[in-house]
Amino acid sequence: MSEAMKEDGKRILLVAACALVDADGRVLLSQRPPGKQLAGLWEFPGGKVEPGETPEETLVRELLEEIGVETKTACLAPLTFASHSYDDFHLLMPLYVCRRFWGTPQPREGQVLKWVRPLKMRDYPMPPADAPLIPFLIDLL
Ligand SMILES: Nc1nc2c([nH]c(=O)n2[C@@H]2O[C@H](COP(=O)(O)OP(=O)(O)OP(=O)(O)O)[C@@H](O)[C@H]2O)c(=O)[nH]1
């Protein structure tokens, strides 16, 4: 299930996110298009885990839908996770690393895509849940 209930009633939303890494050790960030919640912020490709999906299956689906990139569940390595309370839900977001994928990322949903070195990520405003993830990518890459 993509959602579970906390005791105080704030739902836990399970979102899978992916740090796609290129041959130069840069990570793909995607800028949320205008009109959406958190518009203008840079985030990792990914999305809500739908009923019946594993987080890895979610990412294989979302990477194809959002940026036209193909990968396999075996090419997704867990790195860390975010646990962050927004006003209306609590986000639980596993972050995977993917270095093996096919195709060049294309903005299929009106977003802007950018390959960014982890040390430069602080220059790209990200959702509050994402900030604690950056040091893990700096260490890894
Ligand atoms: N994909 C992604 N989502 C993130 C990140 N950080 C973060 O707080 N989120 C939040 O996790 C949720 C992901 O939902 P989503 O991308 O599937 O859905 P969405 O808000 O675009 O809505 P929709 O697709 O239902 O229209 C959003 O509330 C988003 O703000 C991140 O790095 N990547």
Tab-separated table of N, CA and C and ligand atoms in Angstrom:
chain	number	residue	atom	x	y	z
A	1	MET	N	0.844	-1.193	0.000
A	1	MET	CA	0.000	0.000	0.000
A	1	MET	C	0.880	1.244	0.000
A	2	SER	N	0.440	2.319	-0.629
A	2	SER	CA	1.247	3.524	-0.664
A	2	SER	C	1.034	4.367	0.587
A	3	GLU	N	0.000	4.102	1.346
A	3	GLU	CA	-0.283	4.936	2.502
A	3	GLU	C	-0.541	4.089	3.729
A	4	ALA	N	-0.042	4.557	4.869
A	4	ALA	CA	-0.384	3.931	6.132
A	4	ALA	C	-0.850	5.053	7.049
A	5	MET	N	-1.465	4.700	8.169
A	5	MET	CA	-2.033	5.726	9.041
A	5	MET	C	-1.193	5.847	10.304
A	6	LYS	N	-0.826	7.084	10.696
A	6	LYS	CA	-0.189	7.283	11.981
A	6	LYS	C	-1.291	7.464	13.007
A	7	GLU	N	-0.908	7.331	14.317
A	7	GLU	CA	-1.927	7.394	15.370
A	7	GLU	C	-2.656	8.722	15.405
A	8	ASP	N	-1.932	9.834	15.136
A	8	ASP	CA	-2.578	11.143	15.193
A	8	ASP	C	-3.364	11.448	13.921
A	9	GLY	N	-3.398	10.516	12.997
A	9	GLY	CA	-4.233	10.683	11.815
A	9	GLY	C	-3.512	11.241	10.615
A	10	LYS	N	-2.285	11.771	10.786
A	10	LYS	CA	-1.574	12.278	9.601
A	10	LYS	C	-1.097	11.079	8.783
A	11	ARG	N	-1.467	11.055	7.498
A	11	ARG	CA	-1.133	9.854	6.738
A	11	ARG	C	0.336	9.848	6.369
A	12	ILE	N	0.873	8.648	6.268
A	12	ILE	CA	2.252	8.482	5.816
A	12	ILE	C	2.204	8.200	4.328
A	13	LEU	N	2.881	9.058	3.569
A	13	LEU	CA	2.901	8.903	2.115
A	13	LEU	C	4.251	8.301	1.712
A	14	LEU	N	4.179	7.192	0.997
A	14	LEU	CA	5.403	6.518	0.550
A	14	LEU	C	5.710	6.933	-0.882
A	15	VAL	N	6.838	7.602	-1.039
A	15	VAL	CA	7.280	8.094	-2.355
A	15	VAL	C	8.670	7.524	-2.618
A	16	ALA	N	8.886	6.942	-3.790
A	16	ALA	CA	10.222	6.437	-4.130
A	16	ALA	C	10.935	7.482	-4.974
A	17	ALA	N	12.226	7.713	-4.661
A	17	ALA	CA	12.995	8.717	-5.392
A	17	ALA	C	14.304	8.100	-5.870
A	18	CYS	N	14.828	8.661	-6.957
A	18	CYS	CA	16.014	8.077	-7.571
A	18	CYS	C	17.072	9.129	-7.880
A	19	ALA	N	18.302	8.865	-7.423
A	19	ALA	CA	19.444	9.658	-7.861
A	19	ALA	C	20.039	8.937	-9.063
A	20	LEU	N	19.733	9.451	-10.236
A	20	LEU	CA	20.297	8.917	-11.473
A	20	LEU	C	21.695	9.525	-11.597
A	21	VAL	N	22.705	8.684	-11.756
A	21	VAL	CA	24.086	9.175	-11.748
A	21	VAL	C	24.716	8.952	-13.119
A	22	ASP	N	25.349	9.999	-13.668
A	22	ASP	CA	25.984	9.848	-14.988
A	22	ASP	C	27.459	9.469	-14.829
A	23	ALA	N	28.144	9.315	-15.960
A	23	ALA	CA	29.530	8.832	-15.949
A	23	ALA	C	30.467	9.807	-15.241
A	24	ASP	N	30.073	11.083	-15.133
A	24	ASP	CA	30.895	12.088	-14.449
A	24	ASP	C	30.547	12.240	-12.974
A	25	GLY	N	29.659	11.387	-12.465
A	25	GLY	CA	29.280	11.480	-11.057
A	25	GLY	C	28.318	12.612	-10.767
A	26	ARG	N	27.593	13.042	-11.793
A	26	ARG	CA	26.563	14.066	-11.572
A	26	ARG	C	25.215	13.395	-11.404
A	27	VAL	N	24.318	14.087	-10.709
A	27	VAL	CA	23.001	13.542	-10.374
A	27	VAL	C	21.930	14.347	-11.104
A	28	LEU	N	20.919	13.662	-11.600
A	28	LEU	CA	19.861	14.361	-12.342
A	28	LEU	C	18.826	14.950	-11.387
A	29	LEU	N	18.628	16.265	-11.505
A	29	LEU	CA	17.559	16.925	-10.745
A	29	LEU	C	16.497	17.401	-11.712
A	30	SER	N	15.280	17.445	-11.213
A	30	SER	CA	14.126	17.800	-12.030
A	30	SER	C	13.382	18.927	-11.323
A	31	GLN	N	13.121	20.003	-12.074
A	31	GLN	CA	12.462	21.152	-11.448
A	31	GLN	C	10.955	21.020	-11.601
A	32	ARG	N	10.250	21.064	-10.476
A	32	ARG	CA	8.794	20.895	-10.518
A	32	ARG	C	8.144	22.030	-11.303
A	33	PRO	N	7.282	21.681	-12.268
A	33	PRO	CA	6.682	22.703	-13.138
A	33	PRO	C	5.704	23.598	-12.391
A	34	PRO	N	5.461	24.818	-12.941
A	34	PRO	CA	4.517	25.752	-12.317
A	34	PRO	C	3.146	25.101	-12.179
A	35	GLY	N	2.433	25.493	-11.144
A	35	GLY	CA	1.074	24.992	-10.962
A	35	GLY	C	0.997	23.832	-9.994
A	36	LYS	N	2.122	23.092	-9.830
A	36	LYS	CA	2.124	21.965	-8.897
A	36	LYS	C	2.526	22.441	-7.517
A	37	GLN	N	2.199	21.613	-6.509
A	37	GLN	CA	2.685	21.864	-5.158
A	37	GLN	C	4.221	21.904	-5.203
A	38	LEU	N	4.836	22.799	-4.444
A	38	LEU	CA	6.300	22.936	-4.391
A	38	LEU	C	6.908	23.311	-5.760
A	39	ALA	N	6.131	24.017	-6.587
A	39	ALA	CA	6.578	24.411	-7.924
A	39	ALA	C	7.892	25.175	-7.864
A	40	GLY	N	8.772	24.910	-8.833
A	40	GLY	CA	10.040	25.615	-8.921
A	40	GLY	C	11.164	24.949	-8.146
A	41	LEU	N	10.819	24.043	-7.231
A	41	LEU	CA	11.868	23.370	-6.461
A	41	LEU	C	12.443	22.209	-7.261
A	42	TRP	N	13.705	21.910	-6.983
A	42	TRP	CA	14.415	20.827	-7.685
A	42	TRP	C	14.305	19.556	-6.855
A	43	GLU	N	13.993	18.452	-7.518
A	43	GLU	CA	13.801	17.206	-6.782
A	43	GLU	C	14.370	16.029	-7.555
A	44	PHE	N	14.404	14.888	-6.906
A	44	PHE	CA	14.819	13.656	-7.567
A	44	PHE	C	13.619	13.093	-8.321
A	45	PRO	N	13.835	12.550	-9.512
A	45	PRO	CA	12.727	11.888	-10.202
A	45	PRO	C	12.157	10.774	-9.317
A	46	GLY	N	10.880	10.545	-9.451
A	46	GLY	CA	10.219	9.501	-8.650
A	46	GLY	C	8.765	9.828	-8.483
A	47	GLY	N	8.120	9.146	-7.559
A	47	GLY	CA	6.711	9.418	-7.314
A	47	GLY	C	6.120	8.463	-6.309
A	48	LYS	N	4.819	8.598	-6.144
A	48	LYS	CA	4.111	7.805	-5.132
A	48	LYS	C	4.147	6.323	-5.482
A	49	VAL	N	4.359	5.494	-4.474
A	49	VAL	CA	4.293	4.048	-4.651
A	49	VAL	C	2.821	3.661	-4.704
A	50	GLU	N	2.403	3.114	-5.832
A	50	GLU	CA	0.990	2.768	-6.015
A	50	GLU	C	0.718	1.377	-5.430
A	51	PRO	N	-0.550	1.106	-5.066
A	51	PRO	CA	-0.889	-0.209	-4.499
A	51	PRO	C	-0.400	-1.336	-5.409
A	52	GLY	N	0.214	-2.348	-4.801
A	52	GLY	CA	0.689	-3.502	-5.565
A	52	GLY	C	2.089	-3.339	-6.123
A	53	GLU	N	2.671	-2.147	-5.957
A	53	GLU	CA	4.025	-1.910	-6.472
A	53	GLU	C	5.053	-1.993	-5.348
A	54	THR	N	6.249	-2.451	-5.694
A	54	THR	CA	7.390	-2.234	-4.816
A	54	THR	C	7.958	-0.851	-5.167
A	55	PRO	N	8.729	-0.239	-4.253
A	55	PRO	CA	9.326	1.056	-4.585
A	55	PRO	C	10.200	0.975	-5.836
A	56	GLU	N	10.874	-0.155	-6.015
A	56	GLU	CA	11.725	-0.313	-7.199
A	56	GLU	C	10.876	-0.306	-8.473
A	57	GLU	N	9.729	-0.987	-8.415
A	57	GLU	CA	8.834	-1.002	-9.589
A	57	GLU	C	8.289	0.394	-9.867
A	58	THR	N	8.000	1.133	-8.805
A	58	THR	CA	7.545	2.518	-8.967
A	58	THR	C	8.579	3.320	-9.748
A	59	LEU	N	9.840	3.157	-9.373
A	59	LEU	CA	10.885	3.952	-10.027
A	59	LEU	C	11.080	3.557	-11.481
A	60	VAL	N	11.041	2.266	-11.766
A	60	VAL	CA	11.166	1.836	-13.161
A	60	VAL	C	10.048	2.490	-13.978
A	61	ARG	N	8.831	2.499	-13.440
A	61	ARG	CA	7.678	3.108	-14.123
A	61	ARG	C	7.844	4.626	-14.239
A	62	GLU	N	8.156	5.267	-13.127
A	62	GLU	CA	8.229	6.740	-13.119
A	62	GLU	C	9.374	7.260	-13.991
A	63	LEU	N	10.505	6.585	-13.998
A	63	LEU	CA	11.632	7.066	-14.813
A	63	LEU	C	11.255	7.039	-16.289
A	64	LEU	N	10.515	6.019	-16.680
A	64	LEU	CA	10.079	5.951	-18.074
A	64	LEU	C	9.032	7.030	-18.369
A	65	GLU	N	8.039	7.156	-17.479
A	65	GLU	CA	6.962	8.140	-17.699
A	65	GLU	C	7.474	9.578	-17.668
A	66	GLU	N	8.321	9.884	-16.694
A	66	GLU	CA	8.714	11.289	-16.459
A	66	GLU	C	9.843	11.746	-17.362
A	67	ILE	N	10.828	10.847	-17.600
A	67	ILE	CA	12.021	11.302	-18.328
A	67	ILE	C	12.439	10.358	-19.456
A	68	GLY	N	11.628	9.364	-19.751
A	68	GLY	CA	11.902	8.498	-20.886
A	68	GLY	C	13.156	7.650	-20.750
A	69	VAL	N	13.524	7.352	-19.503
A	69	VAL	CA	14.712	6.536	-19.254
A	69	VAL	C	14.291	5.135	-18.825
A	70	GLU	N	14.965	4.133	-19.394
A	70	GLU	CA	14.670	2.743	-19.029
A	70	GLU	C	15.708	2.233	-18.050
A	71	THR	N	15.245	1.520	-17.024
A	71	THR	CA	16.172	0.818	-16.149
A	71	THR	C	15.492	-0.439	-15.639
A	72	LYS	N	16.184	-1.173	-14.746
A	72	LYS	CA	15.630	-2.410	-14.189
A	72	LYS	C	15.709	-2.339	-12.675
A	73	THR	N	14.842	-3.086	-12.018
A	73	THR	CA	14.842	-3.041	-10.545
A	73	THR	C	16.221	-3.420	-10.002
A	74	ALA	N	16.919	-4.351	-10.669
A	74	ALA	CA	18.236	-4.791	-10.197
A	74	ALA	C	19.288	-3.689	-10.308
A	75	CYS	N	19.002	-2.638	-11.057
A	75	CYS	CA	19.956	-1.533	-11.225
A	75	CYS	C	19.717	-0.414	-10.211
A	76	LEU	N	18.806	-0.643	-9.273
A	76	LEU	CA	18.472	0.381	-8.277
A	76	LEU	C	19.030	-0.043	-6.918
A	77	ALA	N	19.961	0.731	-6.389
A	77	ALA	CA	20.578	0.406	-5.103
A	77	ALA	C	20.089	1.382	-4.038
A	78	PRO	N	19.561	0.864	-2.903
A	78	PRO	CA	19.100	1.773	-1.851
A	78	PRO	C	20.263	2.536	-1.232
A	79	LEU	N	20.071	3.849	-1.025
A	79	LEU	CA	21.135	4.657	-0.426
A	79	LEU	C	20.759	5.143	0.968
A	80	THR	N	19.602	5.785	1.097
A	80	THR	CA	19.161	6.310	2.385
A	80	THR	C	17.675	6.647	2.241
A	81	PHE	N	17.104	7.350	3.214
A	81	PHE	CA	15.703	7.726	3.063
A	81	PHE	C	15.436	9.062	3.729
A	82	ALA	N	14.352	9.697	3.327
A	82	ALA	CA	13.885	10.920	3.973
A	82	ALA	C	12.631	10.598	4.765
A	83	SER	N	12.516	11.233	5.937
A	83	SER	CA	11.308	11.108	6.755
A	83	SER	C	10.982	12.515	7.215
A	84	HIS	N	9.926	13.089	6.658
A	84	HIS	CA	9.686	14.518	6.871
A	84	HIS	C	8.188	14.805	6.953
A	85	SER	N	7.803	15.580	7.965
A	85	SER	CA	6.395	15.946	8.120
A	85	SER	C	6.066	17.216	7.359
A	86	TYR	N	5.215	17.118	6.358
A	86	TYR	CA	4.607	18.274	5.727
A	86	TYR	C	3.306	18.554	6.469
A	87	ASP	N	2.664	19.692	6.154
A	87	ASP	CA	1.448	20.067	6.884
A	87	ASP	C	0.383	18.979	6.805
A	88	ASP	N	0.207	18.407	5.623
A	88	ASP	CA	-0.937	17.511	5.441
A	88	ASP	C	-0.581	16.032	5.335
A	89	PHE	N	0.707	15.694	5.338
A	89	PHE	CA	1.093	14.282	5.341
A	89	PHE	C	2.525	14.151	5.840
A	90	HIS	N	2.879	12.927	6.209
A	90	HIS	CA	4.264	12.653	6.575
A	90	HIS	C	4.899	11.873	5.431
A	91	LEU	N	5.961	12.423	4.883
A	91	LEU	CA	6.607	11.796	3.722
A	91	LEU	C	7.675	10.802	4.168
A	92	LEU	N	7.566	9.586	3.675
A	92	LEU	CA	8.615	8.583	3.847
A	92	LEU	C	9.133	8.281	2.451
A	93	MET	N	10.399	8.622	2.208
A	93	MET	CA	10.901	8.574	0.832
A	93	MET	C	12.255	7.870	0.742
A	94	PRO	N	12.238	6.578	0.371
A	94	PRO	CA	13.511	5.901	0.114
A	94	PRO	C	14.191	6.494	-1.110
A	95	LEU	N	15.516	6.702	-0.994
A	95	LEU	CA	16.287	7.224	-2.117
A	95	LEU	C	17.202	6.122	-2.654
A	96	TYR	N	17.042	5.834	-3.914
A	96	TYR	CA	17.864	4.825	-4.603
A	96	TYR	C	18.881	5.526	-5.491
A	97	VAL	N	19.969	4.790	-5.780
A	97	VAL	CA	20.959	5.269	-6.740
A	97	VAL	C	20.895	4.373	-7.959
A	98	CYS	N	20.937	4.978	-9.142
A	98	CYS	CA	20.905	4.211	-10.387
A	98	CYS	C	22.001	4.727	-11.318
A	99	ARG	N	22.951	3.835	-11.628
A	99	ARG	CA	24.029	4.222	-12.552
A	99	ARG	C	23.883	3.530	-13.895
A	100	ARG	N	22.976	2.554	-13.962
A	100	ARG	CA	22.824	1.787	-15.196
A	100	ARG	C	21.414	2.003	-15.725
A	101	PHE	N	21.346	2.753	-16.810
A	101	PHE	CA	20.045	3.065	-17.410
A	101	PHE	C	20.250	3.272	-18.901
A	102	TRP	N	19.161	3.241	-19.628
A	102	TRP	CA	19.219	3.339	-21.078
A	102	TRP	C	18.403	4.550	-21.534
A	103	GLY	N	18.983	5.324	-22.434
A	103	GLY	CA	18.285	6.501	-22.958
A	103	GLY	C	18.789	7.774	-22.306
A	104	THR	N	18.593	8.879	-23.020
A	104	THR	CA	18.968	10.198	-22.504
A	104	THR	C	17.737	10.829	-21.870
A	105	PRO	N	17.854	11.297	-20.622
A	105	PRO	CA	16.691	11.885	-19.965
A	105	PRO	C	16.069	13.030	-20.773
A	106	GLN	N	14.766	12.962	-20.927
A	106	GLN	CA	14.018	14.003	-21.633
A	106	GLN	C	12.880	14.478	-20.743
A	107	PRO	N	12.616	15.800	-20.751
A	107	PRO	CA	11.515	16.305	-19.918
A	107	PRO	C	10.169	15.973	-20.560
A	108	ARG	N	9.519	14.935	-20.093
A	108	ARG	CA	8.263	14.502	-20.700
A	108	ARG	C	7.042	15.143	-20.048
A	109	GLU	N	7.258	15.848	-18.924
A	109	GLU	CA	6.112	16.418	-18.198
A	109	GLU	C	6.299	17.907	-17.947
A	110	GLY	N	7.013	18.584	-18.864
A	110	GLY	CA	7.156	20.033	-18.749
A	110	GLY	C	8.155	20.481	-17.702
A	111	GLN	N	8.914	19.546	-17.158
A	111	GLN	CA	9.883	19.932	-16.127
A	111	GLN	C	11.203	20.349	-16.785
A	112	VAL	N	12.081	20.990	-16.003
A	112	VAL	CA	13.432	21.286	-16.483
A	112	VAL	C	14.362	20.271	-15.824
A	113	LEU	N	15.261	19.671	-16.628
A	113	LEU	CA	16.175	18.654	-16.092
A	113	LEU	C	17.590	19.208	-16.074
A	114	LYS	N	18.364	18.821	-15.076
A	114	LYS	CA	19.741	19.304	-14.994
A	114	LYS	C	20.614	18.273	-14.285
A	115	TRP	N	21.793	18.003	-14.859
A	115	TRP	CA	22.786	17.155	-14.181
A	115	TRP	C	23.587	18.037	-13.244
A	116	VAL	N	23.641	17.676	-11.973
A	116	VAL	CA	24.237	18.542	-10.955
A	116	VAL	C	25.218	17.731	-10.095
A	117	ARG	N	26.387	18.302	-9.840
A	117	ARG	CA	27.322	17.661	-8.911
A	117	ARG	C	26.768	17.771	-7.492
A	118	PRO	N	26.876	16.702	-6.687
A	118	PRO	CA	26.333	16.773	-5.328
A	118	PRO	C	26.827	17.988	-4.547
A	119	LEU	N	28.102	18.387	-4.740
A	119	LEU	CA	28.613	19.550	-3.997
A	119	LEU	C	27.936	20.852	-4.411
A	120	LYS	N	27.276	20.852	-5.576
A	120	LYS	CA	26.583	22.057	-6.064
A	120	LYS	C	25.089	22.039	-5.752
A	121	MET	N	24.615	20.942	-5.171
A	121	MET	CA	23.164	20.799	-4.998
A	121	MET	C	22.550	21.869	-4.109
A	122	ARG	N	23.366	22.406	-3.184
A	122	ARG	CA	22.846	23.457	-2.295
A	122	ARG	C	22.431	24.701	-3.077
A	123	ASP	N	22.920	24.855	-4.319
A	123	ASP	CA	22.542	26.005	-5.148
A	123	ASP	C	21.166	25.818	-5.791
A	124	TYR	N	20.608	24.611	-5.648
A	124	TYR	CA	19.319	24.308	-6.278
A	124	TYR	C	18.291	24.084	-5.171
A	125	PRO	N	17.373	25.034	-4.971
A	125	PRO	CA	16.406	24.869	-3.878
A	125	PRO	C	15.600	23.583	-4.030
A	126	MET	N	15.608	22.776	-2.983
A	126	MET	CA	14.923	21.481	-3.015
A	126	MET	C	13.825	21.475	-1.956
A	127	PRO	N	12.879	20.527	-2.026
A	127	PRO	CA	11.863	20.440	-0.976
A	127	PRO	C	12.541	20.187	0.374
A	128	PRO	N	11.915	20.637	1.461
A	128	PRO	CA	12.557	20.513	2.771
A	128	PRO	C	12.955	19.075	3.124
A	129	ALA	N	12.216	18.105	2.627
A	129	ALA	CA	12.535	16.711	2.946
A	129	ALA	C	13.878	16.285	2.363
A	130	ASP	N	14.321	16.972	1.306
A	130	ASP	CA	15.488	16.496	0.548
A	130	ASP	C	16.835	16.935	1.115
A	131	ALA	N	16.855	18.040	1.845
A	131	ALA	CA	18.139	18.597	2.293
A	131	ALA	C	19.020	17.567	3.019
A	132	PRO	N	18.460	16.756	3.938
A	132	PRO	CA	19.315	15.801	4.653
A	132	PRO	C	19.884	14.686	3.768
A	133	LEU	N	19.410	14.583	2.539
A	133	LEU	CA	19.886	13.508	1.654
A	133	LEU	C	21.190	13.884	0.947
A	134	ILE	N	21.428	15.186	0.807
A	134	ILE	CA	22.568	15.652	0.010
A	134	ILE	C	23.916	15.122	0.535
A	135	PRO	N	24.170	15.162	1.857
A	135	PRO	CA	25.465	14.655	2.344
A	135	PRO	C	25.723	13.195	1.977
A	136	PHE	N	24.668	12.399	1.884
A	136	PHE	CA	24.855	10.991	1.507
A	136	PHE	C	25.369	10.893	0.068
A	137	LEU	N	24.871	11.767	-0.788
A	137	LEU	CA	25.325	11.746	-2.184
A	137	LEU	C	26.739	12.315	-2.302
A	138	ILE	N	27.043	13.319	-1.491
A	138	ILE	CA	28.407	13.865	-1.493
A	138	ILE	C	29.391	12.762	-1.071
A	139	ASP	N	29.049	12.020	-0.030
A	139	ASP	CA	29.920	10.931	0.443
A	139	ASP	C	30.082	9.851	-0.627
A	140	LEU	N	28.985	9.518	-1.280
A	140	LEU	CA	28.998	8.418	-2.257
A	140	LEU	C	29.784	8.779	-3.505
A	141	LEU	N	29.606	10.031	-3.936
A	141	LEU	CA	30.152	10.405	-5.251
A	141	LEU	C	31.374	11.302	-5.082
B	1	LIG	N1	9.579	12.756	-6.703
B	1	LIG	C1	9.931	13.426	-5.621
B	1	LIG	N2	8.967	13.831	-4.747
B	1	LIG	C2	9.409	14.518	-3.653
B	1	LIG	C3	10.775	14.799	-3.424
B	1	LIG	N3	10.874	15.493	-2.259
B	1	LIG	C4	9.624	15.662	-1.780
B	1	LIG	O1	9.321	16.239	-0.743
B	1	LIG	N4	8.712	15.065	-2.627
B	1	LIG	C5	7.274	15.078	-2.411
B	1	LIG	O2	6.745	13.801	-2.584
B	1	LIG	C6	5.500	13.860	-3.267
B	1	LIG	C7	5.695	13.137	-4.592
B	1	LIG	O3	4.566	13.072	-5.214
B	1	LIG	P1	4.483	12.942	-6.792
B	1	LIG	O4	5.636	13.593	-7.458
B	1	LIG	O5	4.140	11.564	-7.114
B	1	LIG	O6	3.166	13.699	-6.991
B	1	LIG	P2	2.820	15.178	-7.347
B	1	LIG	O7	2.920	16.093	-6.165
B	1	LIG	O8	3.572	15.547	-8.571
B	1	LIG	O9	1.312	15.008	-7.601
B	1	LIG	P3	0.522	14.208	-8.707
B	1	LIG	O10	1.483	13.426	-9.528
B	1	LIG	O11	-0.417	13.393	-7.879
B	1	LIG	O12	-0.126	15.329	-9.438
B	1	LIG	C8	5.175	15.308	-3.469
B	1	LIG	O13	4.412	15.803	-2.402
B	1	LIG	C9	6.560	15.940	-3.444
B	1	LIG	O14	6.556	17.259	-3.049
B	1	LIG	C10	11.748	14.371	-4.365
B	1	LIG	O15	12.959	14.591	-4.250
B	1	LIG	N5	11.266	13.682	-5.440
